[in-house]
PDB file of C-alpha atoms and ligand atoms in Angstrom:
ATOM      1  CA  MET Q 224     124.832  95.556 164.402  1.00 83.00           C
ATOM      2  CA  SER Q 225     121.610  94.616 166.205  1.00 95.00           C
ATOM      3  CA  ILE Q 226     118.426  92.763 165.414  1.00 97.00           C
ATOM      4  CA  ARG Q 227     115.549  95.158 166.039  1.00 98.00           C
ATOM      5  CA  PRO Q 228     111.941  94.166 166.869  1.00 98.00           C
ATOM      6  CA  ILE Q 229     109.623  94.203 163.839  1.00 98.00           C
ATOM      7  CA  LEU Q 230     106.306  96.015 164.340  1.00 97.00           C
ATOM      8  CA  THR Q 231     103.274  93.901 163.444  1.00 94.00           C
ATOM      9  CA  ALA Q 232      99.767  94.947 162.386  1.00 92.00           C
ATOM     10  CA  PRO Q 233      97.547  96.370 163.690  1.00 89.00           C
ATOM     11  CA  ASP Q 234     100.267  98.556 165.295  1.00 93.00           C
ATOM     12  CA  PRO Q 235      99.231 102.148 164.401  1.00 96.00           C
ATOM     13  CA  ARG Q 236     102.887 103.149 163.945  1.00 98.00           C
ATOM     14  CA  LEU Q 237     102.890 101.160 160.687  1.00 98.00           C
ATOM     15  CA  LYS Q 238     100.390 103.665 159.267  1.00 98.00           C
ATOM     16  CA  ALA Q 239     102.778 106.613 159.585  1.00 98.00           C
ATOM     17  CA  VAL Q 240     103.961 108.409 156.434  1.00 98.00           C
ATOM     18  CA  SER Q 241     107.758 108.279 156.688  1.00 98.00           C
ATOM     19  CA  GLN Q 242     109.860 111.420 156.337  1.00 98.00           C
ATOM     20  CA  PRO Q 243     112.708 112.013 153.854  1.00 98.00           C
ATOM     21  CA  VAL Q 244     116.232 111.169 155.029  1.00 98.00           C
ATOM     22  CA  ALA Q 245     118.176 114.449 155.465  1.00 95.00           C
ATOM     23  CA  GLY Q 246     121.636 112.938 155.102  1.00 94.00           C
ATOM     24  CA  ILE Q 247     123.781 109.874 155.654  1.00 97.00           C
ATOM     25  CA  ASP Q 248     125.369 110.025 159.114  1.00 97.00           C
ATOM     26  CA  ALA Q 249     126.617 107.462 161.630  1.00 97.00           C
ATOM     27  CA  GLU Q 250     123.133 106.994 163.084  1.00 97.00           C
ATOM     28  CA  LEU Q 251     121.656 106.231 159.655  1.00 98.00           C
ATOM     29  CA  ARG Q 252     124.478 103.839 158.845  1.00 98.00           C
ATOM     30  CA  THR Q 253     123.738 101.961 162.092  1.00 98.00           C
ATOM     31  CA  LEU Q 254     120.017 101.852 161.250  1.00 98.00           C
ATOM     32  CA  ILE Q 255     120.801 100.486 157.761  1.00 98.00           C
ATOM     33  CA  ALA Q 256     123.103  97.796 159.187  1.00 98.00           C
ATOM     34  CA  ASP Q 257     120.504  96.840 161.800  1.00 98.00           C
ATOM     35  CA  MET Q 258     117.734  96.694 159.155  1.00 98.00           C
ATOM     36  CA  ILE Q 259     119.829  94.365 156.976  1.00 98.00           C
ATOM     37  CA  GLU Q 260     120.588  92.085 159.933  1.00 98.00           C
ATOM     38  CA  THR Q 261     116.944  92.153 161.050  1.00 98.00           C
ATOM     39  CA  MET Q 262     115.742  91.313 157.505  1.00 98.00           C
ATOM     40  CA  TYR Q 263     118.035  88.286 157.232  1.00 96.00           C
ATOM     41  CA  ASP Q 264     117.163  87.130 160.768  1.00 97.00           C
ATOM     42  CA  ALA Q 265     113.451  87.189 159.835  1.00 97.00           C
ATOM     43  CA  ASP Q 266     114.109  85.381 156.523  1.00 96.00           C
ATOM     44  CA  GLY Q 267     112.698  88.364 154.674  1.00 96.00           C
ATOM     45  CA  ILE Q 268     113.698  89.679 151.245  1.00 96.00           C
ATOM     46  CA  GLY Q 269     112.898  93.288 152.052  1.00 98.00           C
ATOM     47  CA  LEU Q 270     112.376  95.616 155.010  1.00 98.00           C
ATOM     48  CA  ALA Q 271     111.238  99.233 155.339  1.00 99.00           C
ATOM     49  CA  ALA Q 272     112.548 101.425 158.175  1.00 98.00           C
ATOM     50  CA  ILE Q 273     109.030 101.942 159.573  1.00 98.00           C
ATOM     51  CA  GLN Q 274     108.836  98.201 160.244  1.00 98.00           C
ATOM     52  CA  VAL Q 275     111.486  98.669 162.932  1.00 98.00           C
ATOM     53  CA  GLY Q 276     109.843 101.862 164.160  1.00 98.00           C
ATOM     54  CA  ALA Q 277     111.955 104.430 162.248  1.00 98.00           C
ATOM     55  CA  ALA Q 278     109.706 106.721 160.164  1.00 98.00           C
ATOM     56  CA  LYS Q 279     112.388 107.420 157.535  1.00 98.00           C
ATOM     57  CA  ARG Q 280     112.085 106.959 153.751  1.00 98.00           C
ATOM     58  CA  LEU Q 281     114.578 104.123 153.727  1.00 98.00           C
ATOM     59  CA  LEU Q 282     114.335 100.473 152.710  1.00 98.00           C
ATOM     60  CA  VAL Q 283     116.653  97.534 152.234  1.00 98.00           C
ATOM     61  CA  LEU Q 284     116.179  94.371 150.191  1.00 97.00           C
ATOM     62  CA  ASP Q 285     117.985  91.291 148.987  1.00 97.00           C
ATOM     63  CA  ILE Q 286     116.225  89.204 146.347  1.00 94.00           C
ATOM     64  CA  ASP Q 287     119.459  87.387 145.446  1.00 88.00           C
ATOM     65  CA  GLN Q 288     119.783  85.246 148.589  1.00 83.00           C
ATOM     66  CA  LYS Q 289     120.794  81.903 147.126  1.00 75.00           C
ATOM     67  CA  ASP Q 290     122.934  79.214 148.779  1.00 74.00           C
ATOM     68  CA  GLY Q 291     123.728  81.582 151.626  1.00 75.00           C
ATOM     69  CA  GLY Q 292     124.976  84.358 149.298  1.00 85.00           C
ATOM     70  CA  ARG Q 293     124.023  87.878 150.364  1.00 91.00           C
ATOM     71  CA  ASN Q 294     123.541  90.971 148.162  1.00 93.00           C
ATOM     72  CA  PRO Q 295     121.838  93.594 150.343  1.00 97.00           C
ATOM     73  CA  ARG Q 296     120.738  96.780 148.553  1.00 98.00           C
ATOM     74  CA  VAL Q 297     119.940 100.114 150.211  1.00 98.00           C
ATOM     75  CA  PHE Q 298     117.332 102.602 148.899  1.00 98.00           C
ATOM     76  CA  ILE Q 299     117.225 106.091 150.454  1.00 98.00           C
ATOM     77  CA  ASN Q 300     114.417 108.534 149.586  1.00 98.00           C
ATOM     78  CA  PRO Q 301     113.163 106.305 146.739  1.00 98.00           C
ATOM     79  CA  VAL Q 302     110.651 107.739 144.240  1.00 98.00           C
ATOM     80  CA  ILE Q 303     108.779 105.768 141.570  1.00 98.00           C
ATOM     81  CA  THR Q 304     109.009 107.979 138.472  1.00 98.00           C
ATOM     82  CA  ALA Q 305     107.300 105.607 136.020  1.00 98.00           C
ATOM     83  CA  ALA Q 306     105.171 102.449 136.147  1.00 98.00           C
ATOM     84  CA  SER Q 307     103.913 100.199 133.354  1.00 98.00           C
ATOM     85  CA  GLU Q 308     100.216 100.055 132.540  1.00 98.00           C
ATOM     86  CA  GLU Q 309     100.698  96.287 132.355  1.00 98.00           C
ATOM     87  CA  THR Q 310     100.044  94.714 135.765  1.00 98.00           C
ATOM     88  CA  ALA Q 311     100.524  91.280 137.286  1.00 97.00           C
ATOM     89  CA  VAL Q 312      99.138  89.506 140.330  1.00 97.00           C
ATOM     90  CA  MET Q 313     101.582  88.037 142.839  1.00 97.00           C
ATOM     91  CA  GLU Q 314     101.047  86.386 146.205  1.00 97.00           C
ATOM     92  CA  GLU Q 315     102.538  88.632 148.874  1.00 98.00           C
ATOM     93  CA  GLY Q 316     103.395  88.263 152.533  1.00 97.00           C
ATOM     94  CA  CYS Q 317     104.869  90.716 155.004  1.00 98.00           C
ATOM     95  CA  LEU Q 318     107.078  90.512 158.072  1.00 98.00           C
ATOM     96  CA  SER Q 319     104.641  92.924 159.727  1.00 97.00           C
ATOM     97  CA  VAL Q 320     101.629  90.785 158.826  1.00 96.00           C
ATOM     98  CA  PRO Q 321     102.717  87.327 160.016  1.00 93.00           C
ATOM     99  CA  GLU Q 322     101.107  84.150 158.653  1.00 93.00           C
ATOM    100  CA  ILE Q 323      98.947  86.034 156.150  1.00 95.00           C
ATOM    101  CA  TRP Q 324      99.462  85.690 152.393  1.00 96.00           C
ATOM    102  CA  ASP Q 325      97.277  86.968 149.583  1.00 96.00           C
ATOM    103  CA  GLU Q 326      97.350  88.143 145.987  1.00 97.00           C
ATOM    104  CA  VAL Q 327      98.113  91.760 145.095  1.00 97.00           C
ATOM    105  CA  GLU Q 328      98.013  93.330 141.618  1.00 98.00           C
ATOM    106  CA  ARG Q 329     100.851  95.733 140.807  1.00 98.00           C
ATOM    107  CA  PRO Q 330     102.580  97.223 137.697  1.00 98.00           C
ATOM    108  CA  VAL Q 331     105.099  94.735 136.266  1.00 98.00           C
ATOM    109  CA  ARG Q 332     107.788  97.372 135.527  1.00 98.00           C
ATOM    110  CA  ILE Q 333     108.800 100.513 137.409  1.00 98.00           C
ATOM    111  CA  THR Q 334     111.476 103.195 137.167  1.00 98.00           C
ATOM    112  CA  LEU Q 335     112.900 104.215 140.543  1.00 98.00           C
ATOM    113  CA  GLU Q 336     115.052 107.225 141.462  1.00 98.00           C
ATOM    114  CA  TYR Q 337     116.866 106.849 144.788  1.00 98.00           C
ATOM    115  CA  MET Q 338     120.070 107.476 146.742  1.00 98.00           C
ATOM    116  CA  ASP Q 339     122.167 104.391 147.427  1.00 98.00           C
ATOM    117  CA  GLY Q 340     123.966 103.558 150.669  1.00 97.00           C
ATOM    118  CA  GLU Q 341     127.078 105.453 149.514  1.00 96.00           C
ATOM    119  CA  GLY Q 342     125.090 108.623 148.850  1.00 97.00           C
ATOM    120  CA  ALA Q 343     125.044 108.364 145.033  1.00 98.00           C
ATOM    121  CA  GLN Q 344     121.842 109.209 143.163  1.00 98.00           C
ATOM    122  CA  GLN Q 345     120.708 106.209 141.097  1.00 98.00           C
ATOM    123  CA  THR Q 346     118.031 105.339 138.533  1.00 98.00           C
ATOM    124  CA  LEU Q 347     116.786 101.756 138.376  1.00 98.00           C
ATOM    125  CA  GLU Q 348     114.526 100.005 135.865  1.00 98.00           C
ATOM    126  CA  ALA Q 349     112.977  97.082 137.738  1.00 98.00           C
ATOM    127  CA  ASP Q 350     110.672  94.215 136.816  1.00 98.00           C
ATOM    128  CA  GLY Q 351     109.718  90.829 138.230  1.00 96.00           C
ATOM    129  CA  LEU Q 352     110.243  90.148 141.918  1.00 96.00           C
ATOM    130  CA  LEU Q 353     112.442  93.239 142.317  1.00 97.00           C
ATOM    131  CA  ALA Q 354     109.635  95.499 141.073  1.00 98.00           C
ATOM    132  CA  THR Q 355     107.095  93.778 143.336  1.00 98.00           C
ATOM    133  CA  CYS Q 356     109.330  93.968 146.404  1.00 98.00           C
ATOM    134  CA  LEU Q 357     110.194  97.626 145.787  1.00 98.00           C
ATOM    135  CA  GLN Q 358     106.513  98.555 145.410  1.00 98.00           C
ATOM    136  CA  HIS Q 359     105.640  96.594 148.556  1.00 98.00           C
ATOM    137  CA  GLU Q 360     108.350  98.406 150.528  1.00 98.00           C
ATOM    138  CA  MET Q 361     107.463 101.791 149.001  1.00 98.00           C
ATOM    139  CA  ASP Q 362     103.908 101.226 150.267  1.00 98.00           C
ATOM    140  CA  HIS Q 363     105.333 100.865 153.785  1.00 98.00           C
ATOM    141  CA  LEU Q 364     106.955 104.312 153.459  1.00 98.00           C
ATOM    142  CA  ASP Q 365     103.456 105.733 152.933  1.00 98.00           C
ATOM    143  CA  GLY Q 366     101.880 103.772 155.786  1.00 98.00           C
ATOM    144  CA  VAL Q 367     100.259 101.250 153.439  1.00 98.00           C
ATOM    145  CA  LEU Q 368     100.238  97.476 154.055  1.00 98.00           C
ATOM    146  CA  PHE Q 369      99.548  94.891 151.339  1.00 98.00           C
ATOM    147  CA  LEU Q 370      96.310  94.191 153.279  1.00 97.00           C
ATOM    148  CA  ASP Q 371      95.116  97.640 152.187  1.00 97.00           C
ATOM    149  CA  HIS Q 372      95.024  96.395 148.587  1.00 97.00           C
ATOM    150  CA  LEU Q 373      92.643  93.544 149.501  1.00 96.00           C
ATOM    151  CA  SER Q 374      88.854  93.562 149.645  1.00 96.00           C
ATOM    152  CA  LYS Q 375      87.258  94.944 152.827  1.00 96.00           C
ATOM    153  CA  LEU Q 376      86.168  91.430 153.806  1.00 96.00           C
ATOM    154  CA  LYS Q 377      89.618  89.862 153.291  1.00 94.00           C
ATOM    155  CA  ARG Q 378      91.318  92.733 155.118  1.00 95.00           C
ATOM    156  CA  SER Q 379      88.886  92.517 158.039  1.00 94.00           C
ATOM    157  CA  MET Q 380      89.357  88.741 158.309  1.00 94.00           C
ATOM    158  CA  ALA Q 381      93.147  89.126 158.230  1.00 93.00           C
ATOM    159  CA  LEU Q 382      93.167  91.839 160.918  1.00 91.00           C
ATOM    160  CA  LYS Q 383      90.878  89.714 163.129  1.00 92.00           C
ATOM    161  CA  LYS Q 384      93.277  86.751 162.702  1.00 92.00           C
ATOM    162  CA  LEU Q 385      96.274  88.958 163.560  1.00 90.00           C
ATOM    163  CA  ALA Q 386      94.564  90.454 166.639  1.00 88.00           C
ATOM    164  CA  LYS Q 387      93.616  86.965 167.880  1.00 90.00           C
ATOM    165  CA  ALA Q 388      97.169  85.680 167.372  1.00 88.00           C
ATOM    166  CA  LYS Q 389      98.582  88.702 169.247  1.00 86.00           C
ATOM    167  CA  LYS Q 390      96.118  88.118 172.124  1.00 88.00           C
ATOM    168  CA  LEU Q 391      97.085  84.445 172.359  1.00 89.00           C
ATOM    169  CA  LYS Q 392     100.797  85.352 172.271  1.00 86.00           C
ATOM    170  CA  ALA Q 393     100.302  87.957 175.053  1.00 86.00           C
ATOM    171  CA  ALA Q 394      98.436  85.383 177.158  1.00 87.00           C
ATOM    172  CA  GLY Q 395     101.484  83.160 176.831  1.00 83.00           C
TER     173      GLY Q 395
HETATM  174  O1  K2U S  99     107.922  94.177 153.852  1.00 85.24           O
HETATM  175  C1  K2U S  99     108.238  93.056 154.220  1.00 85.24           C
HETATM  176  O2  K2U S  99     107.757  92.511 155.220  1.00 85.24           O
HETATM  177  C2  K2U S  99     109.229  92.275 153.407  1.00 85.24           C
HETATM  178  C3  K2U S  99     108.528  91.354 152.472  1.00 85.24           C
HETATM  179  C4  K2U S  99     109.005  91.712 151.094  1.00 85.24           C
HETATM  180  C5  K2U S  99     108.108  91.275 149.982  1.00 85.24           C
HETATM  181  C6  K2U S  99     106.730  91.276 150.099  1.00 85.24           C
HETATM  182  C7  K2U S  99     105.957  90.896 149.021  1.00 85.24           C
HETATM  183  C8  K2U S  99     106.541  90.526 147.844  1.00 85.24           C
HETATM  184  C9  K2U S  99     107.910  90.533 147.739  1.00 85.24           C
HETATM  185  C10 K2U S  99     108.689  90.898 148.799  1.00 85.24           C
HETATM  186  C11 K2U S  99     108.837  89.972 152.932  1.00 85.24           C
HETATM  187  O3  K2U S  99     110.204  89.697 152.828  1.00 85.24           O
HETATM  188  S1  K2U S  99     107.901  88.817 152.022  1.00 85.24           S
HETATM  189  C12 K2U S  99     108.464  87.313 152.406  1.00 85.24           C
HETATM  190  C13 K2U S  99     108.224  86.923 153.800  1.00 85.24           C
HETATM  191  C14 K2U S  99     107.030  87.241 154.451  1.00 85.24           C
HETATM  192  C15 K2U S  99     106.852  86.842 155.766  1.00 85.24           C
HETATM  193  C16 K2U S  99     107.838  86.128 156.406  1.00 85.24           C
HETATM  194  C17 K2U S  99     108.997  85.830 155.730  1.00 85.24           C
HETATM  195  C18 K2U S  99     109.192  86.230 154.425  1.00 85.24           C
HETATM  196 ZN1   ZN S 100     105.854  94.325 154.270  1.00 85.24          ZN
END
């Protein structure tokens, strides 16, 4: 297993629409293991494949990390098949948008169809943090960042802050 570099905005690769996974092979299993290790190393609770430069409809998450316990979950070719009309606002961050946090409104409940890491087709009813995280990661699969849900002004200010931070980091 390896820790892979996480792409950060405004990297144009993050805007790619990821392609369906054709099948579970050794290469995909390595990518999944690397994504899980990379997520934990970055103290994240979710990670989409595009964030490590792989434009595949694949995400991992672990919202159960308590006292060092780990419960990583794998979602291959996930599709949201239903979403509640009821919405809620939650503050979101993103490993690809460092040091920026803001509120995003999303449906509170979703139904998700996906293939799990063992290749079994699953249906999941999610709410709370799991629903928010899944929707955040699903956005990544379509090249959408949580910034894209913000006002033009807030998004512009965030991108300017990110570009400045990247410039300072490059200058050492
Ligand atoms: O996509 C990601 O970068 C993973 C997100 C998952 C998430 C976002 C919003 C709401 C729920 C989950 C990150 O794990 S959010 C937490 C975070 C952000 C920056 C640095 C460390 C942790
Ligand atoms: Zn994210």
